[in-house]
Structures are given as structure tokens and as C-alpha cells.
């Protein structure tokens, strides 16, 4: 019900805008007629009761006509509803005019209202049809009046003329009003359309202005954010156009490069570039890279800049684009000095760790082979000693065997150097003369160097002793000599080894290396090689630093020399000039304490035995046999065992019959330490000598605490063996001819 009522109260819409406008106007007019008649006619009936029936009839007639018009209007019949809305009121006016005695007696307001309504509602064609309808209506009314249906018999005949004139006038006015109103409506519609378009244009302009203001606000916000980001970053940012002209830079760029504020504000490209180039180690390379990027505008670039003051910057560069078009380039600079130093320190630590692991592996390998290698040397040396004793009357053979023994001694020292190099060996500082070591090294060099390199040695006639490990001094001299040979290369040259006394004063630069003022021996190794670059010189003692290829050296030679000298409380001094050779001077403190005379090791002065019984234990048959024959040749009775358990049983069965036990340290079934403990359980005073190819950390002090008298390092010579045995049998020692 409510929906139906709302539908009738709402004006309908049509496809054309002017039809919709006319429909709304007609709808409003009809609703006004319904409301007006519903109020006015009942009131008139109450006032004039004589005409009450007439008023009620007219009320019903108007309500019915209005309902018909609404139905036609909502049915989409706009033209018909408009015509009815004009014709019917006109007919009512005509009837009222006739009954009132003529047009002049009726108010002209209703007629004028109908004319205006017709002009607004009707189109030209509809107006003509409506005018025709009014004339036909007038004719009908006239016929009705003639027959006495509308006019009273007493009315004058002039009413006919008035009626005819009124009808014609209304028809003409309706047509004219409709035509005029149509044009007015068209003009009004066009004006309204233009006004609406202008209103829409103004609204669009206002919206555009608001959008522009909003866009400007967002743009300012974005620019502010970008500027804040650029100023807060740790990188220096520089923006240039395609010609290299500076467009923008942030404060970090200015501070990183130390650019004066007035220069930064001036944006003077040439002065800025000059300020940048002055700070770099290699400005030409940087300038070349910049020019290359301008020739390759799409390139993305990265490199590291090194400054004269030691700083390092990472440089990033990439093109700036607007709508895909390159309009400039953005440079970013980051100070990575601390990070690079940390990375370098970490890399060195990792390298040192790696090298330490290599050295540990080398030490493990050295410990593994030292025992077996020294056993081989021990067999060779012992049998060479036996051969010398058997061939005393053959000097040429004796000389050859001496060379074999010297080679064995060098091999022993080489094994010891490997252990020292791998940090697995130990050394003992003893009063030592460097002259014999230098002589041996020079002989070895002469036999191994090409004839184009001359080797000279200049020694002191009355050389003082130094506290040193002879094998390590041999390593120092050889390392320096090999370094000199590599400096000379394939060209002819000279290597001079000189030994002389020197005094280190209180103002000497050598004191910085930890030495003290006093008397020193100075060992110089001078070569005529290519010399050392001044930039390289401070690093030559760094472990694994080398200017040579990996096939020519490991970079450890000079580092080992430096390490050995530190352990000997010595120092080293280097002087070199490119193209002028190098001079390495080693300083070792003179030993002020007097040492005992060196015992002669000639065959005629060997300490010999008088038939004492020695139990000899070694798992290597060749070593055991050679040492047994040596001991027997110098006057001892020897019972040898390769099985340590059998040796222990022999001592346990006859403890008083044994005068000395010599046992190898490392054996597969029972170690020398365990053999010593077992025999001392039954014979606590039995002298024991421990022989080893590798000491494994055992020192004289340690073994003496265990009741072992001597530690004899393999391979040992006959003199060393005889002296060690004599020291353990002091009451029985004697000197005499060999048997």
C-alpha cells in the first residue's frame, strides 16, 4: 500500500530530458488540482448550501479527471495526458462562461492559466490538436446551448458570439503560447545545459586544483623524505647530469671528502674534481674510470678508492633515469677503512691459522718420520764407523768414510731442522764456535751453486764462542745464503760470508730488537744481487711473505732466521739498495763464560772399556748390529736384544751381571721408559742410557728424575757413544788403543 502510494506521488521519468521535465510539471499540476479541489469545493458547498450538489459533482469530476491524467502519465502517454490536462479545464471554463451569461462575465484568470499551462505542457503539434479539440468542444457546446441545454431561454443571442469568440481566441492563444513556449523551453534547456556544463567545468577545475594542491603537498613530502634520507645516510651522495655538472650532494659527501663549505656551495665542477683527485693515491685511474662511465652511460660501476692518508672508500655509481631516459648519474661513496682493516686482520689471522695448521700437520709428519729416518741414519753411521775401524790402514777409504759420516751428520741436523721448523723440536744453547759451521756451509754452497757465483768466507783467527745451537746456526747461515743466491739469479755474482767482532753501544738501533749493549760476533752475508725495494724491506721477516713465485720459495726463510735469532738473544740488520745488492748482518752475544776444552774424538783417544757387560736393546736389527759391533770394538761385552721383553727378563734373571743398559726409546711392544722402569725395579743402581731418534719432549732433567743417566740422540758417532758410556761407567773408564 505504502509502496503503491509512493509510486503515484513520484513523477515518472522519460528517455528525453524535456519529456521528463514536462512530466514532472504536469504531475505537480495534477497533484495541486487534486489537493485544491479537495479543499475548495467542500468549503464552497458548506457556504452555499443551495449549490452544494453542484459543488460535489464538480469535485468528483475534477478528481476523476486528475486520476485519469495520473494513470495516463504513469503509463507513459505523456502527450495524451497533457492534452487532457488542457482540454478538460478549458471545457469547464467554457461551460462556466456560458452558464454565467458570456465570457465577459467570467474571470479571465482560469483561462489565462490554461493558456500558460498549454504553452508549457504542449508541443507545437500537440498544441494544434488541442486547439482543434477546443474548437470542436466549442461547437459542441454551441449546439448544446442552441437546443437550450446550457443557456437559459431568456439569455441574449450575444452569448453565442461571445462563446464563439472566446473559443477561437483560446485556441489561437494556445497555439501561439505553445510555439513560443517551445522555443523558450529549447532556449531555456540549452541555457540550462550550458549552465550545467559550466558548472561541471567549474567543479572539474576545482577538483583539479585540489588534486594539484594535494599532489604538490605529496611532492613536497616526498622531496622532504628523500632529502632527510640522503642527509641521514652514512654514504656520501653526489648527483651529476650527463655532462658531469654537479646537481646535488649531501652533507656526508662534503664531510667524507673534506670539501670546504664555500666550495661545496659554489658547485664549481673543476675545483671539486681537483679537490677530489688531490686526495687519491691513483688519481689517473679514478679519472679514467669517470670518463669511461660518461662514454658508457648505462653502466653500473663499483671499485675501491685508496687515499694518501690510508683511508679506503667503496665507490658505487649507476645512471639516473626519468621515464626510461638517462638524465644523469648518482655516485655513492662509503668509508670502509675500518672494515677493510678488520677484514685484512681477519684474513691474516685466518692465514696464520691455516699456516699454523699446516705447521702442525708438518710437525706431526716430522715426528712420524724422524724416528725411522734417524734409525736409518744410525745404521748408516754405525756401520760406517765400524768400517773405519776395520780399514785404519787405508787412508783413501778412511777419507771416503769420513765424507759418509759428515753426510750422516748433516742429515741428522736436517732432521733436527725439520723438527725445529715444525715447532716440534727443542734446542739447547751451548758454547759454540761459528767458524767451523761457516766453513761447512760454504763448502756445501760451493758444491751446489753454479760456477758463475763466487762464494768467499772470511773468518776470525781467534774466534770467541757464542751460546748457540749449532744446527740452528747452520740453518741461519744456509737460509741467508740461499736468499742471496736467489737475489743474484742467473747472473754472475758474489756471496761473501764474513765473521768479525762488534760492539753494540747504548745508542745502537739494534737495542730496539731486544738486545743489550756489549760484545757481539757479527756474521755478515753480502750478495751482489738485485737488492730489495724500499717498500718491501719492512716486510721481509713476515711469515710467508715473499716476492718470489710459490715454486721459488715459501716466504719462511727469513722469518725462521728472525725467530732463531730472537731465541738466541741476537739481532739482525739489513741494508739494501735496488741494483746494489744486500747486506744481512747477524749479531750474537759473545759468551763470557769459559768452557771446558773439547774432547778429542780421534780414534786413538776414544774412551774404551775393559770388558764390562752391556745389554743393548733396539727393535731395528741394522742399528742394533752396528752399535753392538762398535761397543765390542771399544772393549765392551755386549748382549743385544730386538725384543724389549727378553732384555728385561735377562736383567731380572741376572741383575748383578749387567753393568749398563742402553735401550731405544720408541719400540712397538715396550717403550724404553717402560724397560728402564722394569729393570730398576730389580736393580735400582743400574746405569741406563736412553737412545732416541726423536726426543718427543724428553729432556735430560726429566729422564734423570726417572733414574736414567743419559739421553743419546740418534744417529750418534762412535766418539759420542764411547763418551756417553764412559760417563755412565766412570770408575771403569780408560783410554787406550782399539782392539
mmCIF file of N, CA, C and O in Angstrom, residues 388-389 392 398 600-606 608 718 736-738:
data_model
loop_
_atom_site.group_PDB
_atom_site.id
_atom_site.type_symbol
_atom_site.label_atom_id
_atom_site.label_comp_id
_atom_site.label_asym_id
_atom_site.label_seq_id
_atom_site.Cartn_x
_atom_site.Cartn_y
_atom_site.Cartn_z
ATOM 1 N N UNK A 388 135.383 -47.852 9.309
ATOM 2 C CA UNK A 388 136.591 -47.068 9.570
ATOM 3 C C UNK A 388 137.540 -47.810 10.490
ATOM 4 O O UNK A 388 138.760 -47.804 10.295
ATOM 5 N N UNK A 389 136.988 -48.460 11.508
ATOM 6 C CA UNK A 389 137.825 -49.203 12.447
ATOM 7 C C UNK A 389 138.478 -50.403 11.766
ATOM 8 O O UNK A 389 139.597 -50.797 12.119
ATOM 9 N N UNK A 392 141.716 -49.025 9.050
ATOM 10 C CA UNK A 392 142.556 -47.932 9.534
ATOM 11 C C UNK A 392 143.784 -47.713 8.661
ATOM 12 O O UNK A 392 144.344 -46.609 8.619
ATOM 13 N N UNK A 398 139.411 -44.257 4.338
ATOM 14 C CA UNK A 398 139.082 -43.501 5.547
ATOM 15 C C UNK A 398 138.486 -42.136 5.185
ATOM 16 O O UNK A 398 137.511 -41.683 5.787
ATOM 17 N N UNK A 600 138.933 -34.661 22.415
ATOM 18 C CA UNK A 600 139.324 -35.150 21.100
ATOM 19 C C UNK A 600 138.513 -36.374 20.745
ATOM 20 O O UNK A 600 138.225 -37.220 21.596
ATOM 21 N N UNK A 601 138.135 -36.454 19.488
ATOM 22 C CA UNK A 601 137.361 -37.608 19.027
ATOM 23 C C UNK A 601 138.153 -38.442 18.032
ATOM 24 O O UNK A 601 137.598 -39.193 17.254
ATOM 25 N N UNK A 602 139.499 -38.315 18.058
ATOM 26 C CA UNK A 602 140.325 -39.130 17.172
ATOM 27 C C UNK A 602 140.312 -40.572 17.651
ATOM 28 O O UNK A 602 140.126 -40.844 18.839
ATOM 29 N N UNK A 603 140.488 -41.508 16.739
ATOM 30 C CA UNK A 603 140.420 -42.924 17.132
ATOM 31 C C UNK A 603 141.380 -43.287 18.244
ATOM 32 O O UNK A 603 141.076 -44.122 19.087
ATOM 33 N N UNK A 604 142.513 -42.649 18.327
ATOM 34 C CA UNK A 604 143.476 -43.017 19.357
ATOM 35 C C UNK A 604 143.114 -42.525 20.726
ATOM 36 O O UNK A 604 143.744 -42.934 21.710
ATOM 37 N N UNK A 605 142.146 -41.586 20.847
ATOM 38 C CA UNK A 605 141.804 -41.034 22.156
ATOM 39 C C UNK A 605 140.407 -41.411 22.600
ATOM 40 O O UNK A 605 139.860 -40.780 23.493
ATOM 41 N N UNK A 606 139.750 -42.382 21.956
ATOM 42 C CA UNK A 606 138.423 -42.834 22.368
ATOM 43 C C UNK A 606 138.483 -43.474 23.737
ATOM 44 O O UNK A 606 139.443 -44.180 24.082
ATOM 45 N N UNK A 608 137.645 -46.263 26.099
ATOM 46 C CA UNK A 608 137.384 -47.681 25.847
ATOM 47 C C UNK A 608 137.015 -48.394 27.130
ATOM 48 O O UNK A 608 137.237 -47.903 28.238
ATOM 49 N N UNK A 718 130.760 -42.767 16.914
ATOM 50 C CA UNK A 718 131.470 -43.647 17.841
ATOM 51 C C UNK A 718 131.992 -42.865 19.031
ATOM 52 O O UNK A 718 131.922 -43.317 20.180
ATOM 53 N N UNK A 736 142.742 -45.948 25.650
ATOM 54 C CA UNK A 736 143.730 -46.867 25.104
ATOM 55 C C UNK A 736 143.441 -47.203 23.678
ATOM 56 O O UNK A 736 142.485 -46.723 23.096
ATOM 57 N N UNK A 737 144.263 -48.071 23.112
ATOM 58 C CA UNK A 737 144.096 -48.416 21.706
ATOM 59 C C UNK A 737 142.869 -49.270 21.499
ATOM 60 O O UNK A 737 142.404 -49.955 22.398
ATOM 61 N N UNK A 738 142.346 -49.217 20.294
ATOM 62 C CA UNK A 738 141.200 -50.033 19.928
ATOM 63 C C UNK A 738 141.635 -51.461 19.733
ATOM 64 O O UNK A 738 142.754 -51.754 19.334
#
